[in-house]
PDB file of C-alpha atoms in Angstrom:
ATOM      1  CA  UNK A  26     183.170-167.030-113.450  1.00 62.00           C
ATOM      2  CA  UNK A  27     182.352-163.769-115.187  1.00 64.00           C
ATOM      3  CA  UNK A  28     180.986-160.501-113.889  1.00 69.00           C
ATOM      4  CA  UNK A  29     178.920-158.598-116.391  1.00 69.00           C
ATOM      5  CA  UNK A  30     176.553-155.680-116.710  1.00 75.00           C
ATOM      6  CA  UNK A  31     173.599-155.370-119.029  1.00 80.00           C
ATOM      7  CA  UNK A  32     174.188-152.498-121.442  1.00 79.00           C
ATOM      8  CA  UNK A  33     171.555-150.022-122.627  1.00 83.00           C
ATOM      9  CA  UNK A  34     171.055-152.199-125.713  1.00 87.00           C
ATOM     10  CA  UNK A  35     170.271-155.220-123.507  1.00 83.00           C
ATOM     11  CA  UNK A  36     173.506-157.036-124.298  1.00 84.00           C
ATOM     12  CA  UNK A  37     175.831-158.488-121.666  1.00 80.00           C
ATOM     13  CA  UNK A  38     179.087-156.643-121.244  1.00 79.00           C
ATOM     14  CA  UNK A  39     181.642-158.866-119.487  1.00 77.00           C
ATOM     15  CA  UNK A  40     183.904-156.889-117.168  1.00 72.00           C
ATOM     16  CA  UNK A  41     187.653-157.466-117.053  1.00 75.00           C
ATOM     17  CA  UNK A  42     189.049-159.352-114.082  1.00 72.00           C
ATOM     18  CA  UNK A  43     190.793-156.801-111.838  1.00 72.00           C
ATOM     19  CA  UNK A  44     194.569-157.103-111.619  1.00 81.00           C
ATOM     20  CA  UNK A  45     195.614-159.385-108.774  1.00 74.00           C
ATOM     21  CA  UNK A  46     192.254-161.184-108.761  1.00 70.00           C
ATOM     22  CA  UNK A  47     191.170-164.531-110.168  1.00 66.00           C
ATOM     23  CA  UNK A  48     187.972-165.603-111.875  1.00 64.00           C
ATOM     24  CA  UNK A  49     188.382-169.308-111.071  1.00 63.00           C
ATOM     25  CA  UNK A  50     185.472-170.841-109.159  1.00 69.00           C
ATOM     26  CA  UNK A  51     186.724-174.422-109.325  1.00 70.00           C
ATOM     27  CA  UNK A  52     187.129-177.269-111.734  1.00 70.00           C
ATOM     28  CA  UNK A  53     184.205-177.991-114.063  1.00 78.00           C
ATOM     29  CA  UNK A  54     183.306-181.078-112.026  1.00 84.00           C
ATOM     30  CA  UNK A  55     182.962-178.854-108.945  1.00 85.00           C
ATOM     31  CA  UNK A  56     179.588-177.708-110.297  1.00 85.00           C
ATOM     32  CA  UNK A  57     178.208-180.992-108.950  1.00 90.00           C
ATOM     33  CA  UNK A  58     180.982-182.338-106.708  1.00 92.00           C
ATOM     34  CA  UNK A  59     181.331-179.250-104.492  1.00 93.00           C
ATOM     35  CA  UNK A  60     178.915-176.367-105.165  1.00 93.00           C
ATOM     36  CA  UNK A  61     176.029-178.691-106.018  1.00 94.00           C
ATOM     37  CA  UNK A  62     176.924-181.343-103.431  1.00 95.00           C
ATOM     38  CA  UNK A  63     174.485-182.698-100.888  1.00 96.00           C
ATOM     39  CA  UNK A  64     176.454-181.139 -98.027  1.00 97.00           C
ATOM     40  CA  UNK A  65     176.262-177.649 -99.586  1.00 97.00           C
ATOM     41  CA  UNK A  66     172.543-178.110-100.238  1.00 97.00           C
ATOM     42  CA  UNK A  67     171.997-179.373 -96.676  1.00 97.00           C
ATOM     43  CA  UNK A  68     173.377-176.090 -95.345  1.00 97.00           C
ATOM     44  CA  UNK A  69     170.513-174.288 -97.068  1.00 97.00           C
ATOM     45  CA  UNK A  70     172.517-172.917 -99.988  1.00 97.00           C
ATOM     46  CA  UNK A  71     170.315-172.073-102.944  1.00 96.00           C
ATOM     47  CA  UNK A  72     172.525-170.044-105.293  1.00 95.00           C
ATOM     48  CA  UNK A  73     175.675-172.111-105.811  1.00 94.00           C
ATOM     49  CA  UNK A  74     173.856-175.464-106.152  1.00 96.00           C
ATOM     50  CA  UNK A  75     172.307-174.048-109.350  1.00 94.00           C
ATOM     51  CA  UNK A  76     175.718-174.654-110.945  1.00 90.00           C
ATOM     52  CA  UNK A  77     175.033-178.401-110.882  1.00 92.00           C
ATOM     53  CA  UNK A  78     172.472-177.916-113.652  1.00 93.00           C
ATOM     54  CA  UNK A  79     173.616-174.775-115.470  1.00 88.00           C
ATOM     55  CA  UNK A  80     175.009-171.288-115.139  1.00 84.00           C
ATOM     56  CA  UNK A  81     174.289-169.076-112.147  1.00 86.00           C
ATOM     57  CA  UNK A  82     173.190-165.493-112.583  1.00 85.00           C
ATOM     58  CA  UNK A  83     172.944-163.284-109.491  1.00 88.00           C
ATOM     59  CA  UNK A  84     170.794-160.214-110.002  1.00 85.00           C
ATOM     60  CA  UNK A  85     171.751-156.914-108.311  1.00 86.00           C
ATOM     61  CA  UNK A  86     168.932-157.275-105.780  1.00 92.00           C
ATOM     62  CA  UNK A  87     170.224-160.732-104.809  1.00 93.00           C
ATOM     63  CA  UNK A  88     173.847-159.799-104.109  1.00 92.00           C
ATOM     64  CA  UNK A  89     173.342-159.392-100.352  1.00 96.00           C
ATOM     65  CA  UNK A  90     171.713-162.841-100.108  1.00 97.00           C
ATOM     66  CA  UNK A  91     174.406-164.332-102.328  1.00 94.00           C
ATOM     67  CA  UNK A  92     177.184-162.938-100.130  1.00 94.00           C
ATOM     68  CA  UNK A  93     175.369-164.266 -97.053  1.00 97.00           C
ATOM     69  CA  UNK A  94     175.361-167.703 -98.686  1.00 97.00           C
ATOM     70  CA  UNK A  95     179.096-167.415 -99.357  1.00 95.00           C
ATOM     71  CA  UNK A  96     179.633-166.518 -95.683  1.00 97.00           C
ATOM     72  CA  UNK A  97     177.506-169.514 -94.655  1.00 97.00           C
ATOM     73  CA  UNK A  98     179.662-171.822 -96.766  1.00 96.00           C
ATOM     74  CA  UNK A  99     182.861-170.293 -95.407  1.00 96.00           C
ATOM     75  CA  UNK A 100     181.589-170.777 -91.836  1.00 97.00           C
ATOM     76  CA  UNK A 101     180.929-174.436 -92.672  1.00 97.00           C
ATOM     77  CA  UNK A 102     184.056-175.102 -94.703  1.00 95.00           C
ATOM     78  CA  UNK A 103     184.983-178.054 -92.483  1.00 94.00           C
ATOM     79  CA  UNK A 104     181.655-179.753 -93.190  1.00 96.00           C
ATOM     80  CA  UNK A 105     181.983-179.118 -96.920  1.00 96.00           C
ATOM     81  CA  UNK A 106     185.506-180.553 -96.990  1.00 94.00           C
ATOM     82  CA  UNK A 107     184.374-183.611 -95.013  1.00 93.00           C
ATOM     83  CA  UNK A 108     181.339-184.091 -97.259  1.00 94.00           C
ATOM     84  CA  UNK A 109     183.131-183.883-100.614  1.00 92.00           C
ATOM     85  CA  UNK A 110     185.891-185.972-102.164  1.00 87.00           C
ATOM     86  CA  UNK A 111     189.358-184.405-102.092  1.00 84.00           C
ATOM     87  CA  UNK A 112     191.442-184.654-105.253  1.00 79.00           C
ATOM     88  CA  UNK A 113     194.626-184.421-103.203  1.00 83.00           C
ATOM     89  CA  UNK A 114     195.039-184.168 -99.433  1.00 90.00           C
ATOM     90  CA  UNK A 115     192.219-182.992 -97.196  1.00 91.00           C
ATOM     91  CA  UNK A 116     194.190-179.842 -96.314  1.00 92.00           C
ATOM     92  CA  UNK A 117     194.797-179.018 -99.990  1.00 93.00           C
ATOM     93  CA  UNK A 118     191.096-179.607-100.647  1.00 90.00           C
ATOM     94  CA  UNK A 119     190.195-177.182 -97.839  1.00 91.00           C
ATOM     95  CA  UNK A 120     192.643-174.555 -99.110  1.00 92.00           C
ATOM     96  CA  UNK A 121     191.404-174.875-102.692  1.00 90.00           C
ATOM     97  CA  UNK A 122     187.730-174.600-101.728  1.00 91.00           C
ATOM     98  CA  UNK A 123     188.540-171.594 -99.536  1.00 93.00           C
ATOM     99  CA  UNK A 124     190.492-169.902-102.345  1.00 88.00           C
ATOM    100  CA  UNK A 125     187.760-170.522-104.924  1.00 87.00           C
ATOM    101  CA  UNK A 126     185.131-169.272-102.497  1.00 91.00           C
ATOM    102  CA  UNK A 127     187.215-166.106-102.006  1.00 87.00           C
ATOM    103  CA  UNK A 128     187.226-165.606-105.787  1.00 83.00           C
ATOM    104  CA  UNK A 129     183.452-165.942-105.848  1.00 83.00           C
ATOM    105  CA  UNK A 130     183.023-163.522-102.952  1.00 85.00           C
TER     106      UNK A 130
END
């Protein structure tokens, strides 16, 4: 995951990851297996499921909606964990999804 700004010349300028933060949003397969999963879509998410087919770009005017979607997913973490396949234990799956969601937020 990268955060960038569009410079005066129209080019993307990727910002550095702040110290103590992470830019990990999950394994590559999570684009479809978690963020693009049926359970995430069934909750009404519309931003993160885009990752199943490509990159996600959130415009400045969409940030409030995007953060609301992140909150929705966090509130339904139990459903997401139950509706996706854990790589390890269910608890580790929950913790990993929660941590990656925190990075996204």
